[in-house]
Coordinates of C-alpha atoms in Angstrom, one line a residue:
Chain W
M81 CA -43.6 -2.9 -111.4
P82 CA -42.8 -6.3 -110.0
A83 CA -43.6 -6.8 -106.4
K84 CA -40.7 -6.2 -104.1
P85 CA -39.4 -9.0 -101.9
K86 CA -40.8 -9.2 -98.4
I87 CA -38.7 -9.0 -95.4
G88 CA -39.4 -9.8 -91.8
F89 CA -37.7 -8.9 -88.5
Y90 CA -38.4 -10.8 -85.3
W91 CA -37.0 -10.9 -81.7
C92 CA -37.0 -13.7 -79.2
A93 CA -34.8 -13.9 -76.0
S94 CA -32.8 -10.7 -76.8
C95 CA -32.0 -7.3 -75.3
G96 CA -33.2 -5.3 -78.3
G97 CA -29.8 -4.3 -79.3
C98 CA -30.2 -6.3 -82.7
E99 CA -33.2 -4.1 -83.4
E100 CA -31.1 -1.2 -82.6
A101 CA -28.5 -2.3 -85.1
I102 CA -31.2 -2.2 -87.7
V103 CA -32.2 1.4 -86.7
D104 CA -28.4 2.2 -86.8
F105 CA -28.6 2.0 -90.7
A106 CA -29.7 5.6 -90.1
E107 CA -30.7 7.2 -93.5
D108 CA -29.6 4.1 -95.3
I109 CA -32.7 2.4 -94.1
L110 CA -34.6 4.4 -96.7
G111 CA -32.7 2.6 -99.3
V112 CA -33.6 -0.8 -97.8
L113 CA -37.2 0.3 -97.8
E114 CA -37.1 1.2 -101.5
A115 CA -35.9 -2.3 -102.2
V116 CA -38.0 -4.4 -99.9
D117 CA -41.4 -4.6 -98.3
I118 CA -41.3 -5.1 -94.4
V119 CA -44.2 -7.4 -93.8
F120 CA -43.4 -8.2 -90.1
W121 CA -41.5 -6.2 -87.5
P122 CA -43.2 -6.2 -84.0
C123 CA -40.6 -4.1 -82.3
A124 CA -41.1 -1.1 -84.7
M125 CA -44.3 -1.5 -86.6
D126 CA -47.8 -2.8 -85.9
F127 CA -48.0 -6.3 -87.2
K128 CA -49.7 -9.4 -85.6
K129 CA -49.0 -13.1 -85.7
E130 CA -52.1 -13.5 -87.9
D131 CA -50.6 -11.3 -90.5
V132 CA -47.8 -13.8 -90.8
E133 CA -50.1 -16.8 -90.7
S134 CA -52.1 -15.4 -93.6
L135 CA -49.0 -15.3 -95.8
P136 CA -48.3 -18.4 -98.1
D137 CA -45.6 -20.7 -97.0
G138 CA -42.3 -19.3 -98.2
G139 CA -44.1 -16.0 -98.9
I140 CA -41.4 -13.9 -97.0
A141 CA -38.2 -13.8 -99.0
A142 CA -36.1 -13.5 -95.8
T143 CA -36.6 -13.2 -92.2
L144 CA -33.8 -11.9 -89.8
L145 CA -34.6 -13.4 -86.5
N146 CA -32.6 -12.2 -83.4
G147 CA -32.6 -13.7 -79.8
A148 CA -32.1 -17.1 -78.3
I149 CA -35.1 -19.5 -78.2
R150 CA -36.1 -20.3 -74.4
T151 CA -39.9 -20.2 -74.3
S152 CA -42.6 -22.2 -76.0
E153 CA -43.9 -19.0 -77.7
Q154 CA -40.5 -18.3 -79.2
E155 CA -40.3 -21.9 -80.4
E156 CA -43.6 -21.5 -82.0
M157 CA -42.8 -18.3 -83.7
A158 CA -39.4 -19.7 -84.9
R159 CA -41.3 -22.6 -86.5
L160 CA -44.0 -20.4 -88.1
L161 CA -41.4 -17.9 -89.5
R162 CA -39.4 -20.9 -90.8
R163 CA -42.3 -22.1 -92.6
K164 CA -43.3 -18.7 -94.1
S165 CA -39.7 -17.7 -95.1
T166 CA -37.7 -18.7 -98.0
Y167 CA -34.5 -17.9 -96.1
L168 CA -34.4 -17.8 -92.3
I169 CA -31.4 -15.8 -91.1
A170 CA -30.0 -16.1 -87.7
Y171 CA -29.3 -12.5 -86.8
G172 CA -26.9 -11.6 -84.0
A173 CA -25.1 -13.7 -81.4
C174 CA -28.0 -14.9 -79.5
A175 CA -29.9 -16.5 -82.6
H176 CA -26.4 -17.6 -83.9
M177 CA -25.0 -19.2 -80.7
G178 CA -27.2 -18.6 -77.8
G179 CA -25.6 -15.4 -76.7
I180 CA -25.6 -13.9 -73.2
P181 CA -29.1 -15.4 -72.4
G182 CA -27.4 -18.7 -73.1
L183 CA -25.2 -18.3 -70.0
A184 CA -28.5 -19.2 -68.2
N185 CA -27.7 -22.8 -69.2
Q186 CA -25.4 -23.0 -66.1
F187 CA -28.7 -22.9 -64.0
S188 CA -31.6 -25.0 -63.7
R189 CA -35.1 -23.5 -64.4
E190 CA -36.0 -23.7 -60.7
E191 CA -32.8 -21.7 -59.8
L192 CA -33.4 -19.1 -62.3
L193 CA -37.3 -18.5 -61.4
R194 CA -36.4 -18.6 -57.6
Y195 CA -33.7 -16.0 -58.1
V196 CA -35.7 -13.7 -60.4
Y197 CA -38.9 -13.9 -58.5
E198 CA -37.9 -14.3 -55.0
E199 CA -34.1 -13.8 -54.0
C200 CA -33.1 -10.9 -56.2
P201 CA -32.4 -8.0 -53.9
T202 CA -34.7 -5.6 -55.7
V203 CA -37.6 -8.0 -55.6
V204 CA -40.5 -7.7 -53.2
N205 CA -42.8 -10.8 -53.6
P206 CA -44.0 -11.8 -50.2
N207 CA -46.5 -14.3 -51.7
H208 CA -43.9 -16.0 -53.7
T209 CA -45.9 -15.5 -56.9
R210 CA -44.4 -17.3 -60.1
P211 CA -45.5 -17.1 -63.6
A212 CA -47.9 -20.0 -64.4
P213 CA -48.5 -21.2 -67.9
S214 CA -52.3 -21.1 -67.4
F215 CA -54.4 -19.2 -64.8
T216 CA -58.1 -18.3 -64.6
N217 CA -58.7 -14.8 -63.3
K218 CA -61.7 -13.8 -61.0
A219 CA -63.9 -13.0 -64.0
G220 CA -63.4 -16.7 -65.2
H221 CA -61.3 -15.7 -68.2
P222 CA -58.5 -18.4 -68.8
L223 CA -55.2 -16.7 -69.3
S224 CA -52.0 -18.1 -70.5
L225 CA -48.3 -17.5 -70.5
P226 CA -45.6 -19.1 -72.6
E227 CA -43.7 -21.8 -70.9
L228 CA -40.1 -21.1 -69.8
R229 CA -37.9 -23.9 -71.3
N230 CA -35.2 -25.6 -69.1
V231 CA -32.6 -25.1 -71.8
V232 CA -31.7 -21.9 -73.8
R233 CA -31.1 -22.8 -77.4
S234 CA -29.7 -21.1 -80.6
L235 CA -32.1 -20.8 -83.5
D236 CA -30.6 -23.7 -85.4
Q237 CA -31.1 -25.9 -82.5
V238 CA -35.0 -25.3 -83.0
V239 CA -35.3 -25.0 -86.7
E240 CA -33.2 -25.0 -89.8
V241 CA -31.2 -21.9 -90.5
D242 CA -29.9 -20.7 -93.9
Y243 CA -27.5 -18.1 -92.9
Y244 CA -26.0 -16.4 -89.8
V245 CA -25.1 -12.9 -89.3
P246 CA -22.9 -12.8 -86.2
G247 CA -22.3 -10.1 -83.6
C248 CA -23.6 -8.5 -80.5
P249 CA -25.0 -6.7 -82.3
P250 CA -24.0 -7.3 -85.9
T251 CA -22.5 -4.1 -87.3
P252 CA -24.4 -2.0 -89.8
K253 CA -21.7 -2.9 -92.4
I254 CA -22.1 -6.6 -92.2
T255 CA -25.9 -6.4 -92.0
K256 CA -25.9 -4.1 -95.2
A257 CA -23.6 -6.7 -96.9
A258 CA -26.0 -9.7 -96.0
L259 CA -29.1 -7.8 -97.2
E260 CA -27.2 -6.9 -100.5
A261 CA -26.3 -10.3 -101.0
L262 CA -29.7 -11.7 -100.5
L263 CA -31.3 -8.9 -102.7
K264 CA -28.8 -9.6 -105.5
G265 CA -29.1 -13.5 -105.0
Q266 CA -25.3 -13.7 -104.5
L267 CA -25.5 -16.0 -101.6
P268 CA -22.8 -18.5 -100.4
P269 CA -23.6 -22.2 -99.6
K270 CA -26.3 -22.6 -97.1
G271 CA -25.3 -22.6 -93.5
T272 CA -22.5 -19.8 -94.0
V273 CA -21.8 -17.3 -91.5
L274 CA -21.9 -14.1 -93.3
A275 CA -18.6 -12.5 -92.0
P276 CA -15.0 -13.0 -93.0
D277 CA -13.6 -16.5 -92.1
I278 CA -10.5 -15.3 -90.4
A279 CA -9.5 -14.4 -86.9
L280 CA -10.0 -11.1 -85.5
C281 CA -6.2 -10.5 -85.0
E282 CA -6.1 -10.2 -88.8
Q283 CA -8.2 -7.0 -88.7
C284 CA -6.8 -5.6 -85.4
P285 CA -5.0 -2.3 -85.6
R286 CA -2.6 -3.5 -82.8
K287 CA -1.5 -6.7 -84.7
A288 CA 1.9 -5.5 -85.3
S289 CA 2.5 -5.3 -81.3
K290 CA 1.4 -8.9 -80.8
P291 CA 4.2 -10.9 -79.5
T292 CA 5.3 -14.1 -81.4
N293 CA 5.7 -15.8 -78.2
L294 CA 3.1 -14.8 -75.6
S295 CA 3.7 -15.4 -72.0
F296 CA 1.3 -14.7 -69.3
A297 CA 2.8 -14.2 -65.7
G298 CA -0.7 -13.1 -64.6
F299 CA -4.2 -12.0 -66.1
K300 CA -5.4 -8.4 -65.6
R301 CA -9.0 -7.5 -65.7
P302 CA -9.8 -4.4 -67.9
H303 CA -11.8 -2.5 -65.3
L304 CA -8.8 -2.8 -62.8
T305 CA -6.0 -1.8 -65.3
A306 CA -4.9 1.4 -66.9
T307 CA -4.8 -0.1 -70.5
D308 CA -2.2 1.1 -73.0
P309 CA -4.2 2.2 -76.0
E310 CA -1.6 1.1 -78.6
L311 CA -0.2 -2.2 -77.5
C312 CA -1.6 -5.7 -78.2
L313 CA -4.1 -6.5 -75.3
L314 CA -2.8 -10.0 -74.8
A315 CA 0.7 -8.5 -74.5
Q316 CA -0.6 -6.5 -71.6
G317 CA -2.0 -9.7 -69.9
I318 CA -5.7 -8.9 -70.6
V319 CA -7.8 -11.8 -72.0
C320 CA -8.7 -10.7 -75.6
M321 CA -10.7 -13.4 -77.5
G322 CA -9.4 -12.1 -80.8
P323 CA -7.2 -15.0 -81.7
A324 CA -10.2 -17.4 -81.6
T325 CA -12.9 -15.2 -82.7
R326 CA -14.2 -14.4 -86.3
A327 CA -13.3 -11.2 -87.9
G328 CA -15.9 -8.7 -89.5
C329 CA -16.5 -6.1 -86.6
E330 CA -13.3 -4.4 -87.7
A331 CA -12.0 -4.6 -84.0
V332 CA -14.5 -2.0 -82.7
C333 CA -14.1 -2.9 -79.0
I334 CA -10.3 -3.0 -79.4
C335 CA -10.5 0.5 -81.0
G336 CA -12.5 1.6 -77.8
N337 CA -9.6 0.1 -75.7
M338 CA -11.5 -2.9 -74.6
P339 CA -10.6 -6.4 -75.3
C340 CA -12.7 -8.7 -77.7
T341 CA -15.2 -10.9 -75.8
G342 CA -16.0 -13.1 -78.7
C343 CA -19.4 -12.0 -79.9
F344 CA -18.7 -13.2 -83.7
G345 CA -18.1 -16.7 -82.6
P346 CA -15.4 -18.9 -83.9
T347 CA -14.2 -19.4 -87.4
S348 CA -15.5 -22.4 -89.5
R349 CA -12.5 -24.6 -88.5
V350 CA -13.5 -24.5 -84.8
R351 CA -16.2 -26.4 -83.4
D352 CA -16.0 -25.2 -79.8
H353 CA -15.2 -21.5 -79.3
G354 CA -14.4 -21.6 -75.6
A355 CA -12.3 -24.8 -75.7
K356 CA -10.2 -23.5 -78.5
M357 CA -9.7 -20.1 -76.7
L358 CA -8.8 -21.8 -73.4
S359 CA -6.3 -23.9 -75.3
S360 CA -4.6 -20.9 -77.0
L361 CA -4.5 -18.7 -73.9
C362 CA -3.7 -21.4 -71.1
A363 CA -0.8 -22.9 -73.1
N364 CA 1.0 -19.6 -73.0
V365 CA 0.9 -19.2 -69.2
A366 CA 4.5 -18.7 -67.9
P367 CA 4.9 -21.0 -64.9
K368 CA 5.7 -24.8 -65.3
Q369 CA 4.6 -26.0 -61.8
T370 CA 1.1 -26.8 -60.9
K371 CA 0.8 -24.5 -57.9
E372 CA 2.1 -21.4 -59.9
I373 CA 0.1 -22.3 -62.9
N374 CA -3.0 -22.1 -60.9
E375 CA -2.1 -18.8 -59.3
V376 CA -1.9 -17.4 -62.8
L377 CA -5.2 -19.1 -63.9
A378 CA -6.9 -17.7 -60.8
G379 CA -6.8 -14.3 -62.8
I380 CA -9.7 -15.8 -64.8
P381 CA -12.3 -16.3 -62.0
D382 CA -15.2 -17.2 -64.2
A383 CA -13.9 -19.5 -66.9
V384 CA -17.2 -20.3 -68.4
G385 CA -18.4 -16.7 -68.6
T386 CA -15.1 -15.8 -70.3
F387 CA -14.6 -18.4 -72.8
Y388 CA -18.4 -19.2 -73.6
R389 CA -19.6 -15.6 -73.0
Y390 CA -21.8 -15.8 -76.3
G391 CA -21.9 -19.5 -77.2
L392 CA -22.6 -21.9 -74.2
P393 CA -25.8 -23.3 -75.9
T394 CA -23.9 -24.2 -79.1
S395 CA -20.7 -25.5 -77.3
L396 CA -20.2 -29.1 -77.3
L397 CA -21.6 -29.6 -73.8
R398 CA -24.4 -26.9 -74.3
R399 CA -25.2 -26.6 -70.7
K400 CA -24.0 -27.6 -67.2
V401 CA -24.6 -31.2 -67.6
D402 CA -25.8 -32.3 -64.2
L403 CA -28.8 -29.9 -64.0
P404 CA -32.3 -31.4 -63.4
M405 CA -34.9 -31.1 -65.9
N406 CA -38.7 -30.4 -65.4
N407 CA -38.6 -28.9 -62.0
G408 CA -36.5 -31.2 -60.0
K409 CA -36.6 -34.5 -61.9
E410 CA -33.2 -35.6 -62.5
A411 CA -32.3 -36.3 -66.3
R412 CA -29.9 -39.1 -65.9
Chain U
M109 CA -27.4 -31.8 -83.8
S110 CA -26.4 -35.4 -84.2
H111 CA -23.9 -37.0 -81.8
S112 CA -22.3 -40.2 -82.9
S113 CA -21.7 -42.5 -80.0
L114 CA -18.3 -43.6 -78.8
S115 CA -19.8 -47.0 -78.1
T116 CA -19.8 -49.6 -80.7
T117 CA -21.8 -52.4 -78.8
S118 CA -25.4 -51.9 -77.8
E119 CA -25.6 -51.9 -74.0
K120 CA -28.1 -54.0 -72.0
P121 CA -29.1 -52.5 -68.6
G122 CA -26.9 -53.7 -65.8
T123 CA -23.9 -54.3 -68.0
W124 CA -22.6 -50.8 -68.0
E125 CA -18.9 -50.4 -68.1
P126 CA -17.0 -47.1 -68.0
K127 CA -15.6 -46.0 -71.4
I128 CA -12.3 -44.1 -71.3
A129 CA -11.0 -42.1 -74.3
A130 CA -7.1 -42.2 -73.7
F131 CA -5.0 -39.8 -75.6
F132 CA -1.4 -41.0 -75.3
C133 CA 1.8 -39.4 -76.8
N134 CA 3.8 -41.4 -79.3
W135 CA 7.3 -41.2 -77.4
C136 CA 6.4 -42.0 -73.9
T137 CA 2.9 -43.2 -72.8
Y138 CA 2.1 -45.1 -76.0
T139 CA 5.3 -46.8 -75.8
A140 CA 4.6 -47.6 -72.2
A141 CA 1.1 -49.1 -73.2
D142 CA 3.0 -51.2 -75.7
L143 CA 5.4 -52.3 -73.0
A144 CA 2.5 -53.2 -70.8
G145 CA 1.1 -55.4 -73.7
V146 CA 4.4 -57.0 -74.6
S147 CA 5.0 -57.8 -70.8
R148 CA 1.5 -59.4 -70.9
L149 CA 0.4 -57.1 -68.0
K150 CA -3.3 -57.6 -67.3
Y151 CA -5.5 -54.4 -67.0
A152 CA -9.0 -53.2 -67.4
P153 CA -10.1 -53.2 -71.0
N154 CA -12.1 -50.0 -70.8
A155 CA -9.7 -47.4 -72.5
R156 CA -9.7 -46.7 -76.2
V157 CA -6.3 -45.4 -76.9
I158 CA -5.7 -42.7 -79.4
R159 CA -2.0 -42.1 -80.4
L160 CA -0.8 -38.5 -80.9
M161 CA 2.7 -37.4 -81.6
C162 CA 2.6 -35.3 -78.2
S163 CA 0.3 -34.7 -75.3
G164 CA 0.6 -31.1 -76.5
R165 CA -1.5 -32.0 -79.5
V166 CA -4.3 -32.7 -77.2
D167 CA -6.9 -29.8 -78.2
P168 CA -9.2 -29.2 -75.3
Q169 CA -11.9 -29.7 -78.0
F170 CA -11.0 -33.4 -78.2
V171 CA -11.6 -33.8 -74.5
V172 CA -14.9 -32.0 -74.6
D173 CA -16.0 -33.9 -77.7
A174 CA -15.0 -37.1 -76.2
F175 CA -17.4 -36.5 -73.3
A176 CA -20.1 -35.1 -75.6
K177 CA -19.9 -38.5 -77.8
G178 CA -20.3 -40.6 -74.7
A179 CA -16.9 -41.1 -73.0
D180 CA -17.3 -41.5 -69.2
G181 CA -13.6 -40.4 -68.6
V182 CA -10.6 -39.0 -70.6
L183 CA -7.0 -39.8 -69.8
I184 CA -4.2 -37.9 -71.2
G185 CA -0.7 -39.5 -71.0
G186 CA 2.5 -37.8 -71.7
C187 CA 6.2 -37.5 -71.1
H188 CA 7.5 -36.5 -67.8
P189 CA 8.2 -32.8 -67.4
G190 CA 11.6 -32.0 -68.9
D191 CA 11.3 -35.3 -71.0
C192 CA 9.1 -34.1 -73.9
H193 CA 10.3 -34.9 -77.3
Y194 CA 9.3 -31.5 -78.4
V195 CA 10.8 -29.8 -75.3
E196 CA 7.7 -27.9 -74.1
G197 CA 4.6 -29.8 -75.3
N198 CA 3.6 -31.4 -72.0
Y199 CA 3.9 -28.1 -70.2
K200 CA 1.4 -26.7 -72.4
T201 CA -0.8 -29.8 -71.7
L202 CA -0.5 -29.3 -67.9
R203 CA -1.5 -25.7 -68.2
R204 CA -4.5 -26.4 -70.4
F205 CA -5.4 -29.4 -68.2
E206 CA -5.6 -27.2 -65.0
M207 CA -7.9 -24.8 -66.7
L208 CA -10.1 -27.2 -68.5
Q209 CA -10.6 -29.4 -65.3
R210 CA -11.6 -26.3 -63.4
M211 CA -14.0 -25.3 -66.3
L212 CA -15.5 -28.8 -66.6
K213 CA -16.2 -28.8 -62.8
D214 CA -18.2 -25.6 -63.4
L215 CA -20.2 -27.4 -66.3
G216 CA -21.0 -30.4 -63.9
I217 CA -18.3 -32.9 -64.9
E218 CA -16.4 -34.3 -61.9
E219 CA -12.7 -33.9 -61.6
A220 CA -12.1 -37.6 -61.5
R221 CA -13.4 -37.9 -65.2
L222 CA -10.4 -36.1 -66.6
R223 CA -6.9 -37.3 -65.6
L224 CA -3.5 -36.3 -66.7
E225 CA -0.5 -38.6 -66.0
W226 CA 3.1 -38.6 -67.0
I227 CA 4.1 -42.1 -67.9
S228 CA 7.5 -42.7 -69.5
A229 CA 8.3 -45.3 -72.1
S230 CA 9.6 -47.9 -69.4
E231 CA 6.6 -47.5 -67.0
G232 CA 4.3 -50.2 -68.4
E233 CA 3.3 -51.0 -64.8
K234 CA 2.1 -47.4 -64.4
V235 CA -0.2 -47.7 -67.5
K236 CA -1.9 -50.6 -65.7
T237 CA -2.2 -49.0 -62.4
V238 CA -3.6 -45.7 -63.8
I239 CA -6.2 -47.3 -66.1
N240 CA -7.2 -49.7 -63.2
E241 CA -7.6 -46.8 -60.8
M242 CA -9.5 -44.8 -63.3
V243 CA -11.9 -47.5 -63.9
A244 CA -12.5 -48.1 -60.4
A245 CA -13.1 -44.2 -59.9
L246 CA -15.5 -43.9 -63.0
T247 CA -17.3 -47.1 -61.8
A248 CA -17.9 -45.4 -58.4
L249 CA -19.2 -42.2 -60.2
G250 CA -21.5 -44.0 -62.6
P251 CA -22.3 -43.3 -66.2
L252 CA -21.8 -39.7 -67.6
N253 CA -23.8 -40.6 -70.8
L254 CA -24.1 -37.3 -72.3
P255 CA -25.6 -38.4 -75.7
Q256 CA -28.6 -39.8 -73.6
R257 CA -28.8 -36.5 -71.5
F258 CA -28.7 -34.3 -74.7
S259 CA -31.7 -36.2 -76.0
T260 CA -33.6 -35.9 -72.7
W261 CA -33.1 -32.1 -72.8
D262 CA -34.6 -31.9 -76.2
E263 CA -37.7 -33.7 -75.4
E264 CA -39.2 -30.5 -74.0
M265 CA -39.5 -29.3 -77.7
D266 CA -41.1 -32.5 -78.9
K267 CA -44.2 -31.5 -76.8
L268 CA -44.8 -28.5 -78.9
E269 CA -44.2 -30.5 -82.2
E270 CA -46.7 -33.2 -81.2
A271 CA -49.3 -30.4 -80.1
A272 CA -48.8 -28.6 -83.4
Q273 CA -49.3 -31.9 -85.3
Q274 CA -52.5 -32.7 -83.3
Q275 CA -54.1 -29.1 -83.9
P276 CA -53.0 -28.1 -87.3
Q277 CA -54.9 -24.9 -87.3
A278 CA -55.8 -22.9 -84.2
D279 CA -59.3 -21.4 -84.1
H280 CA -58.7 -17.7 -84.2
N281 CA -62.1 -16.9 -83.0
E282 CA -61.7 -18.7 -79.8
K283 CA -62.0 -16.5 -76.9
T284 CA -58.8 -17.1 -75.2
E285 CA -56.8 -14.2 -74.0
V286 CA -53.1 -14.9 -74.8
V287 CA -50.5 -12.8 -72.7
H288 CA -47.2 -12.8 -74.4
A289 CA -44.1 -12.4 -72.2
S290 CA -41.8 -10.6 -74.4

């Protein structure tokens, strides 16, 4: 019997939802286990870094890595898994585009550490203790922690990536399709996002009610609105990222009466997801005078968080551009 | 990620001049810039003019990309409200501009770096005034120089790369306790 291909799963800066997505295979996971050997999956099984190091280079057929890269340890693991894997797959929005953790690119490392370890209302830390990369304890043991990077990165900003499986998290259906394509060797050109290359509106059950000429007299926020469960969300004045976002999720959020927030990222023709959505949405604001236009636009209080919710690190600007690097040293 | 630079000449320290990417509509502002030239008006040579059929063609991606590739400022020129050759194009530009400027401010790019002006075909003088004003404002702000900032950001990854090359194989028997964060 020929050896089964080896598969690895790994997580970096992520919430665990992508791991959950693998478990969401339910009984189909048994079919996957029949076809492959899982050689690395720290979230679910007992493997160590040494187990990966002892494999030959390229010895893992494919590694599905989820999460953004924001510590020295994650960088090191990404490099190691790149070397050991024939195909490295960025799995989920964080590895694909930086994801929700990527929104930290609006703040400096000092601002983040100060908030999380000192200012956050639920934190009690009278000694202002912060994590230190190295420390010797009372018994004289040197201890070390990974270093938090100044910048949150997508996987492909750290190592070469072969394929992307988008989503927050990817649906079981597109994950299965990706694994099947891998196992059968029916792979598209390197660098492809393994989801349909069309806008989500094409898959949306409310497409028929999308007006030809959208016109926004104001923007409503979903938690403050009684949303019509049939009508196009844009027609109701709710910011729905569908027109600028890649299809493949089968409009799960919209079927739950919530707008698309863009986790599948843009289609291949768009370089900057946020700028493109801003373009589409704001061009259709109804007023023609600056003052009235701004009154309507005030309905989107957090432009970066709305338009770049999952992709600030891979946007053209990547990060708030005037932030200091290395604890206060200005990077100009 | 590679970013080709907008500059074509190598810059010496102390000789910095602001670079402006100027998106002008074919019917009004570009014609006005042409008129400024024919009228032999003298103005700062810092704007690289890109002619588009309408200011409504200015995708916000073009603006952000210009900054990312090294522009210090972006100027969008279109027809006066009501005069658009395509009726509504300049209104779309105005709405996008208002949101884009707000968003760029949140991302650390000063408001003065992005400017929208309505300049009709007969307003050659206004092309001169606007470009001169913008050069003065950008000179006061200093260089944006995003390509340089991007490479500075990524220097923090080089440290690990260098360390990995200096110590090709870590000694597994070493008595170092490693505490992983995740």
